[in-house]
mmCIF file of C-alpha atoms in Angstrom:
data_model
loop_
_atom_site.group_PDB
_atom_site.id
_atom_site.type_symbol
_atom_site.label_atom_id
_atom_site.label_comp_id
_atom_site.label_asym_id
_atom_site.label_seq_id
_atom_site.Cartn_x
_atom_site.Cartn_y
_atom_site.Cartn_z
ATOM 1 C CA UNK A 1 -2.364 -3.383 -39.809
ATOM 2 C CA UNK A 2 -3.179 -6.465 -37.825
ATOM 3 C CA UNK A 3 -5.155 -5.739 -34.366
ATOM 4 C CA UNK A 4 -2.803 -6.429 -31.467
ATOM 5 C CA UNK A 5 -3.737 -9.181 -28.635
ATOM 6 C CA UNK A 6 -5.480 -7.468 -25.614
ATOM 7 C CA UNK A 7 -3.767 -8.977 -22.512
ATOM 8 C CA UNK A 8 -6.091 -8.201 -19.796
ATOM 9 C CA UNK A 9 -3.424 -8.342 -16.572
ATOM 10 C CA UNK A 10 -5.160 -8.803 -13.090
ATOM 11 C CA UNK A 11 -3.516 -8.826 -9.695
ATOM 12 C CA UNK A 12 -4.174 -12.390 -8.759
ATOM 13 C CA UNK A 13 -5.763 -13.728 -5.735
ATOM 14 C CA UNK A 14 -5.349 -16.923 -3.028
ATOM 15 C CA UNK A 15 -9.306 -16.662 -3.011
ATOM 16 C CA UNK A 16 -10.436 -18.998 -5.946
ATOM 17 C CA UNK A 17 -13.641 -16.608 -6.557
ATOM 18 C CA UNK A 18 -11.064 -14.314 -7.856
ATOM 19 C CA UNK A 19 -9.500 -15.631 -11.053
ATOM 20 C CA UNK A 20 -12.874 -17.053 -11.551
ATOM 21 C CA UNK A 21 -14.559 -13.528 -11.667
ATOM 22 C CA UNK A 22 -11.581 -11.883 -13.544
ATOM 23 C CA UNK A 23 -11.934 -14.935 -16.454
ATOM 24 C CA UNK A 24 -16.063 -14.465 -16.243
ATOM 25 C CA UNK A 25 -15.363 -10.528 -17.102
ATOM 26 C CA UNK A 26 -12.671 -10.767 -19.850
ATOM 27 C CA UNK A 27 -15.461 -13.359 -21.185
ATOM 28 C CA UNK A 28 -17.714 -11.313 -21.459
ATOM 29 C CA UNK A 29 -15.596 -8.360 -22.976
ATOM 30 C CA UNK A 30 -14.217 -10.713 -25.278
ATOM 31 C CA UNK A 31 -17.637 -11.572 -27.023
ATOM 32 C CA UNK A 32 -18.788 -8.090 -27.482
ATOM 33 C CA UNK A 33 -15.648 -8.026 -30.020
ATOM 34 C CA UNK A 34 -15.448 -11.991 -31.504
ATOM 35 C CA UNK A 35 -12.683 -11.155 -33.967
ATOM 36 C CA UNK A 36 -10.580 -10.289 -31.033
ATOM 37 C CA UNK A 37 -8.083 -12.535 -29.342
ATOM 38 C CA UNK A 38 -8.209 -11.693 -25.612
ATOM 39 C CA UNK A 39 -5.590 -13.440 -23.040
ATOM 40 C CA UNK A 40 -5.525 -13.231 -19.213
ATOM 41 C CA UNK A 41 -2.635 -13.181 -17.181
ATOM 42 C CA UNK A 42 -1.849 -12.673 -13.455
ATOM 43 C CA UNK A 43 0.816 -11.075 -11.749
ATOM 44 C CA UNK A 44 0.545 -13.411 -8.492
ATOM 45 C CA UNK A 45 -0.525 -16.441 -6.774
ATOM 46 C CA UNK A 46 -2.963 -17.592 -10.414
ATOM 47 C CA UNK A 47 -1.818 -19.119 -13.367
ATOM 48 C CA UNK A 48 -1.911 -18.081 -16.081
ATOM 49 C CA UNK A 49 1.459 -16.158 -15.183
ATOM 50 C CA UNK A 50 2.497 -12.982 -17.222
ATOM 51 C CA UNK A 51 5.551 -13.979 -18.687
ATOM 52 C CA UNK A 52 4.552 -17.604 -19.352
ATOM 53 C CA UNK A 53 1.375 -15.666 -21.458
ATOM 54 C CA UNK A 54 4.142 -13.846 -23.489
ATOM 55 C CA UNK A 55 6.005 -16.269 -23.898
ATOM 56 C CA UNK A 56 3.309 -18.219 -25.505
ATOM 57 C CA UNK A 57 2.233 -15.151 -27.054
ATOM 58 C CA UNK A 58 5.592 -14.712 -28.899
ATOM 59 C CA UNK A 59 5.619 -18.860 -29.978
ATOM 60 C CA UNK A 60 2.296 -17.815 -31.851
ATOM 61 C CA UNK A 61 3.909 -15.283 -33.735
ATOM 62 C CA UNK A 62 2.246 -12.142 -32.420
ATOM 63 C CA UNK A 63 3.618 -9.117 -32.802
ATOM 64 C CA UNK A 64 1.896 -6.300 -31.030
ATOM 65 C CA UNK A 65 0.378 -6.917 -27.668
ATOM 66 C CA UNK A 66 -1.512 -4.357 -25.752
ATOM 67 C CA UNK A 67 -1.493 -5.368 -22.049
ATOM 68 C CA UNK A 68 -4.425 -3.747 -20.260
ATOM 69 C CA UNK A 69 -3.849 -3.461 -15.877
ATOM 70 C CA UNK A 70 -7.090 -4.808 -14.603
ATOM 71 C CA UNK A 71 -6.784 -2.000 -11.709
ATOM 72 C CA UNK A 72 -8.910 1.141 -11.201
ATOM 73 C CA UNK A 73 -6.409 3.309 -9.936
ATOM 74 C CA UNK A 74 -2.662 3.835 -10.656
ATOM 75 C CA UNK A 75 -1.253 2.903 -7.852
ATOM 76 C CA UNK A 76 2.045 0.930 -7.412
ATOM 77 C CA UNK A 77 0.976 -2.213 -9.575
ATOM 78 C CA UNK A 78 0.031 -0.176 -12.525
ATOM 79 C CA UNK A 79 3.131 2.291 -12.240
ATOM 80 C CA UNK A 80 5.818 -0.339 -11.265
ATOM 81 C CA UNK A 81 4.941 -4.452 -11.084
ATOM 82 C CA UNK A 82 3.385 -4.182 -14.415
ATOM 83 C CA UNK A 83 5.618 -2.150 -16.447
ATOM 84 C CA UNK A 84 8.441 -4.338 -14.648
ATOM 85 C CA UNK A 85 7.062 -7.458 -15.762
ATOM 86 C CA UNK A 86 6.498 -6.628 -19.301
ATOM 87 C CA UNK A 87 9.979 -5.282 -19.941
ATOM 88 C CA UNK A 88 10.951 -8.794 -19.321
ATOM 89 C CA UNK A 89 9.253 -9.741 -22.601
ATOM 90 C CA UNK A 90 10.382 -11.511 -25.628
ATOM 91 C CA UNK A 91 11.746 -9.087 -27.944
ATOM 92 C CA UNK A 92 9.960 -9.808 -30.773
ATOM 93 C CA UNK A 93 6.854 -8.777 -28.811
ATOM 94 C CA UNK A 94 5.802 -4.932 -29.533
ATOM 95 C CA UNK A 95 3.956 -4.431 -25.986
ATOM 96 C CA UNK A 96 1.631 -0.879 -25.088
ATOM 97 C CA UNK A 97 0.506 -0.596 -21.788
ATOM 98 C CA UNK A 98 -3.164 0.956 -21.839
ATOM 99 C CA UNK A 99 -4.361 3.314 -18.902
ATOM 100 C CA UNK A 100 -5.946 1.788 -16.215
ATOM 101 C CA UNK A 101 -9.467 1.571 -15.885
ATOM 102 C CA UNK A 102 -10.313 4.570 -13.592
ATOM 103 C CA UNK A 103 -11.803 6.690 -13.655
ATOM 104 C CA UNK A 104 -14.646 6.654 -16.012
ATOM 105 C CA UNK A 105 -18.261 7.204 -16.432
ATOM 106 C CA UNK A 106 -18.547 3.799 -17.535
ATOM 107 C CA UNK A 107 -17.416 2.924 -13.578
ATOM 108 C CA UNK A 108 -20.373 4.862 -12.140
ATOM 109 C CA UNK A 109 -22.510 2.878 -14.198
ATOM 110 C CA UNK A 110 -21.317 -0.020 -12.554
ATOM 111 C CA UNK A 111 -21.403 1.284 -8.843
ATOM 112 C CA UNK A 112 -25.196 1.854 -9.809
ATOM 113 C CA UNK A 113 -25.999 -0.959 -11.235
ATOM 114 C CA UNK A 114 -24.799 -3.055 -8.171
ATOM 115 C CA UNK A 115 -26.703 -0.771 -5.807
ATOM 116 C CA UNK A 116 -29.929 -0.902 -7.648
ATOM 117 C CA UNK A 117 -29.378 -5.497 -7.856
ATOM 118 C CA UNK A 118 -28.734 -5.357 -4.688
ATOM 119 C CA UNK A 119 -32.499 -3.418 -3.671
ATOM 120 C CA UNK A 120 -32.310 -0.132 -4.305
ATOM 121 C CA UNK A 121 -34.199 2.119 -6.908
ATOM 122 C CA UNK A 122 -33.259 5.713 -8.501
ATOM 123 C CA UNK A 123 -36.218 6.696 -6.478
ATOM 124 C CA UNK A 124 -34.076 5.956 -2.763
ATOM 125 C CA UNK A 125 -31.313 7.903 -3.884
ATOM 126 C CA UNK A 126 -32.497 11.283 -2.616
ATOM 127 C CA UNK A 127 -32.184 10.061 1.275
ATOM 128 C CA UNK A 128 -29.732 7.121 0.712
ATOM 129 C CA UNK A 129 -25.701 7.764 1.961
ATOM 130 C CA UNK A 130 -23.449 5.473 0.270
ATOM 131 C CA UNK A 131 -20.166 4.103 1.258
ATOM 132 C CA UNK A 132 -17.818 3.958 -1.677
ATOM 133 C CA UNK A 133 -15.196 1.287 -0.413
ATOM 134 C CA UNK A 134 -12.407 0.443 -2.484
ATOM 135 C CA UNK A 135 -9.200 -1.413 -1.664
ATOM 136 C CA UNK A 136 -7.161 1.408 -0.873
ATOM 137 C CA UNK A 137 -3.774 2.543 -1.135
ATOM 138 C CA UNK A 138 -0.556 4.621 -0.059
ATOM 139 C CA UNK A 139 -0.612 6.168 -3.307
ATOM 140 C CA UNK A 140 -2.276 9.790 -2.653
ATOM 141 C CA UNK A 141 -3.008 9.526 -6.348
ATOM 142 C CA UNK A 142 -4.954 6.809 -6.041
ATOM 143 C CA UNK A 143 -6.551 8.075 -3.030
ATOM 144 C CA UNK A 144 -7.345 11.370 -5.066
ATOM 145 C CA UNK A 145 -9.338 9.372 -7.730
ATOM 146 C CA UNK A 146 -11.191 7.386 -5.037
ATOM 147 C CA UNK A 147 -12.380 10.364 -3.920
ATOM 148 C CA UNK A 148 -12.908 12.301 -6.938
ATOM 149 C CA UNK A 149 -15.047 9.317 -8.033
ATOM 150 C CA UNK A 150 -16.916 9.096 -4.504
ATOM 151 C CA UNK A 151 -17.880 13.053 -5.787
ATOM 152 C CA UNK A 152 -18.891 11.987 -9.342
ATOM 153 C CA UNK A 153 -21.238 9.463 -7.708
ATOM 154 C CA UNK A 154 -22.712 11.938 -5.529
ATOM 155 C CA UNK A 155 -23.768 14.525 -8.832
ATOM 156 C CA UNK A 156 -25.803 11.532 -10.335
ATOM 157 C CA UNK A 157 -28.245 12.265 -6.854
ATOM 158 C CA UNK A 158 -27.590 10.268 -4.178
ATOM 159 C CA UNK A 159 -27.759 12.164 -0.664
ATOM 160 C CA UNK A 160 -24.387 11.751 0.237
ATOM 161 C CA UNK A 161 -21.403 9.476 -0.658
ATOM 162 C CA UNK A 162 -18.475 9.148 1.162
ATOM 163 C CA UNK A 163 -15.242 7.372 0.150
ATOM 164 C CA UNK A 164 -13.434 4.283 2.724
ATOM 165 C CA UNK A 165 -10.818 1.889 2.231
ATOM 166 C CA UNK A 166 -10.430 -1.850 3.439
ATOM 167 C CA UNK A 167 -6.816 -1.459 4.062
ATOM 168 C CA UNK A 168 -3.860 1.360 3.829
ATOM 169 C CA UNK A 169 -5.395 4.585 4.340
ATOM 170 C CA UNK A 170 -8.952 5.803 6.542
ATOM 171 C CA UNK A 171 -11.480 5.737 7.001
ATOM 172 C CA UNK A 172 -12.468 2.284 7.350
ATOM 173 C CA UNK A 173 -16.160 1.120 5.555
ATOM 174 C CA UNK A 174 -17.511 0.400 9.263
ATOM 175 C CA UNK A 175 -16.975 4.518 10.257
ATOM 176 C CA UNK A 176 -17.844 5.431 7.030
ATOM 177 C CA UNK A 177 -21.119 3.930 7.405
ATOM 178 C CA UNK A 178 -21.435 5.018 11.498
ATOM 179 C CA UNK A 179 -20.946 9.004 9.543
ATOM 180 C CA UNK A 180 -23.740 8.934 7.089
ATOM 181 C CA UNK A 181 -25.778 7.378 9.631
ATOM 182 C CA UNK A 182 -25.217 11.132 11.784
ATOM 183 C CA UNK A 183 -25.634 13.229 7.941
ATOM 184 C CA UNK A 184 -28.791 15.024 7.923
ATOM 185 C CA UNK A 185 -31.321 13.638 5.444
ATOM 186 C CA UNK A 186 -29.692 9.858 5.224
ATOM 187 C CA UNK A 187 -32.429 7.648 6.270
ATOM 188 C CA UNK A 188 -30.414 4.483 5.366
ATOM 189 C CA UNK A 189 -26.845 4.106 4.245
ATOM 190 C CA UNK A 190 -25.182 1.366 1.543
ATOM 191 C CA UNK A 191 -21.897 -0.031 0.873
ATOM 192 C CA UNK A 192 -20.855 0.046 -2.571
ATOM 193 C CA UNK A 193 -17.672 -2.073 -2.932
ATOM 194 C CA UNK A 194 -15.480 -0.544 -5.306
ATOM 195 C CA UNK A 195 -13.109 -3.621 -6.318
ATOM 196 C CA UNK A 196 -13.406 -6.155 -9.146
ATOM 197 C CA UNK A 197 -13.520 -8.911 -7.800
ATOM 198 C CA UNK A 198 -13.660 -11.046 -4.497
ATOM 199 C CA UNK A 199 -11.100 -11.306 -2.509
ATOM 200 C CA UNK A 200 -9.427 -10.915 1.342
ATOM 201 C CA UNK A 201 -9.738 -6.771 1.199
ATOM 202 C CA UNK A 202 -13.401 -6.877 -0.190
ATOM 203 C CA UNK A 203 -14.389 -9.266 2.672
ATOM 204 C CA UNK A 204 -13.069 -6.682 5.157
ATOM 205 C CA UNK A 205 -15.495 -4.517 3.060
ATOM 206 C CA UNK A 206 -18.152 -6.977 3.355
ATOM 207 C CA UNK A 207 -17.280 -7.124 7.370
ATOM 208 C CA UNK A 208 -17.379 -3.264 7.718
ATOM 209 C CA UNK A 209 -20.671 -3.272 6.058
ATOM 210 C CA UNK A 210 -22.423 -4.802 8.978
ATOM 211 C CA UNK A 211 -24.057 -1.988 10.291
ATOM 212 C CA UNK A 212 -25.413 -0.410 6.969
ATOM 213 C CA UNK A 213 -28.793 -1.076 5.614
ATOM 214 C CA UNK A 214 -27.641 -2.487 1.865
ATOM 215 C CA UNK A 215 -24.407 -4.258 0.827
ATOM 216 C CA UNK A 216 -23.951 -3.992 -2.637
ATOM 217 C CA UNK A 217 -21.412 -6.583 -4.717
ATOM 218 C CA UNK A 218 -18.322 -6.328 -6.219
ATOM 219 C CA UNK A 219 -18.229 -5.067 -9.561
ATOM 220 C CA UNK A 220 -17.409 -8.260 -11.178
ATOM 221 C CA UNK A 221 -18.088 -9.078 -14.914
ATOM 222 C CA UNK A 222 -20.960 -6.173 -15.227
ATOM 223 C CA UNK A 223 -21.325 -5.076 -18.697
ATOM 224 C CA UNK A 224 -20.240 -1.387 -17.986
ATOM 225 C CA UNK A 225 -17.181 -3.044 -17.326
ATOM 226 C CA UNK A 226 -16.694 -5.571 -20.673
ATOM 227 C CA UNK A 227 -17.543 -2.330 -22.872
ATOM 228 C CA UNK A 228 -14.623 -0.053 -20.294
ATOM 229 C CA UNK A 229 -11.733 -2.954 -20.943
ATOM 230 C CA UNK A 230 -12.317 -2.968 -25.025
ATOM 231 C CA UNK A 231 -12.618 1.382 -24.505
ATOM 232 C CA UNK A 232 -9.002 1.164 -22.718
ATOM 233 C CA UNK A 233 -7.620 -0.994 -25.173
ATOM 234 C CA UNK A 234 -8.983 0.958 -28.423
ATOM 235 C CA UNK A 235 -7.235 3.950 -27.084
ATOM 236 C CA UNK A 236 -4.337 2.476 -26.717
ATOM 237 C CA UNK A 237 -4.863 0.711 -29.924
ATOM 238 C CA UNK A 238 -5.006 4.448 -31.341
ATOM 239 C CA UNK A 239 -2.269 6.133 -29.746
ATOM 240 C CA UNK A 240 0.277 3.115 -31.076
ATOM 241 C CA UNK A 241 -1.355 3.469 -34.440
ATOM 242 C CA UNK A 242 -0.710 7.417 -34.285
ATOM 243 C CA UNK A 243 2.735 7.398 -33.285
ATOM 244 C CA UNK A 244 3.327 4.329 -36.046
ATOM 245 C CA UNK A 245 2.254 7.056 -38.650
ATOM 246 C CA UNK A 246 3.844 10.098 -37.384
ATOM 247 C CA UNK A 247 7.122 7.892 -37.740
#
């Protein structure tokens, strides 16, 4: 059985730094696996669009796509713009959507890594707070994984870690940062943007960040998360597979 495409689908962005991060990390998942064919697509404001990708898709004569949400919650894109836009699809294409990429181990990784580039060691983590500032969203599911993974962070030793969001739900990454400063024990306090790329929402993170001691960057094209978009699509890969043999 022929692989299917991986078509990495991100939200899309008016800031240019966007697309250009989302194409520098689908890069760099693509050559961990050469024999791959990996396609980008946005659902707004960047081209490549999704159904013009499809569409070119289906000219090529692929048959099975799986179409990976570049999102690390399932919030309303994941659950309703994506699965919208793929139904719109030319027939011929066999399409599985793969989960999104949160939460995973592999996204802790990444949190880390960006803390410890941007100055920190493992050895600050015992009296450094950290601001885990995503996005956010209405979606109390999504806020429940944002704060699930704000815990998570916390076990691998850092004094405290508390979750904020740039937009839709509180608190805010400026009183996020203004409470760890009051926690017992915090001695200095970073932002850990948790968003893929740049953007308007991360530079409200970026602008709530002001008072902390360490602003971390976005998680970009890091290698935890290459080696998370090929795990996503594998699974998917092998659930299709499965229910092609149970048939």
């Amino acid at each position: 059985m022929n692989r299917p495409v991986l078509l990495v689908i991100a939200h899309g962005s008016r800031d240019p730094r966007h697309a250009a991060t989302v194409q520098a990390l689908v890069r760099r998942a693509g050559a961990l696996r050469p024999e791959l064919r990996v396609e980008t697509a946005f659902l707004d404001f960047n081209l490549p669009s999704v159904p013009g990708v499809l569409d070119r898709l289906a000219a090529d004569g692929v048959r099975d796509v799986v179409a990976l949400p570049l999102l690390l919650t399932r919030a309303f894109h994941a659950k309703a713009d994506i699965p919208a836009v793929l139904r719109q699809a030319p027939p011929s294409l066999r399409i599985r959507q793969a989960e999104v990429l949160g939460p995973s181990p592999l996204l802790i990784e990444a949190v880390e890594r960006r803390l410890y580039e941007a100055g920190l060691t493992p050895g600050d983590k015992s009296a450094t707070g950290v601001v885990l500032a995503s996005a956010g969203s209405t979606d109390p599911e999504a806020i429940a994984v944002i704060a699930e993974t704000a815990r998570e962070l916390r076990r691998t030793g850092w004094c405290s870690v508390r979750p904020a969001f740039a937009s839709a739900s509180l608190p805010r990454t400026e009183d996020a940062v203004r409470a760890l400063r009051a926690e017992p024990g915090v001695r200095r306090v970073a932002v850990a943007p948790y968003v893929i790329a740049p953007g308007r929402l991360p530079d409200r993170i970026a602008a709530g960040a002001a008072e902390a001691d360490v602003l971390a960057d976005v998680l970009g094209p890091s290698p935890e998360l290459a080696r998370l978009l090929l795990e996503r699509y594998d699974a998917a890969h092998a659930a299709r597979v499965a229910v092609a043999h149970s048939a």
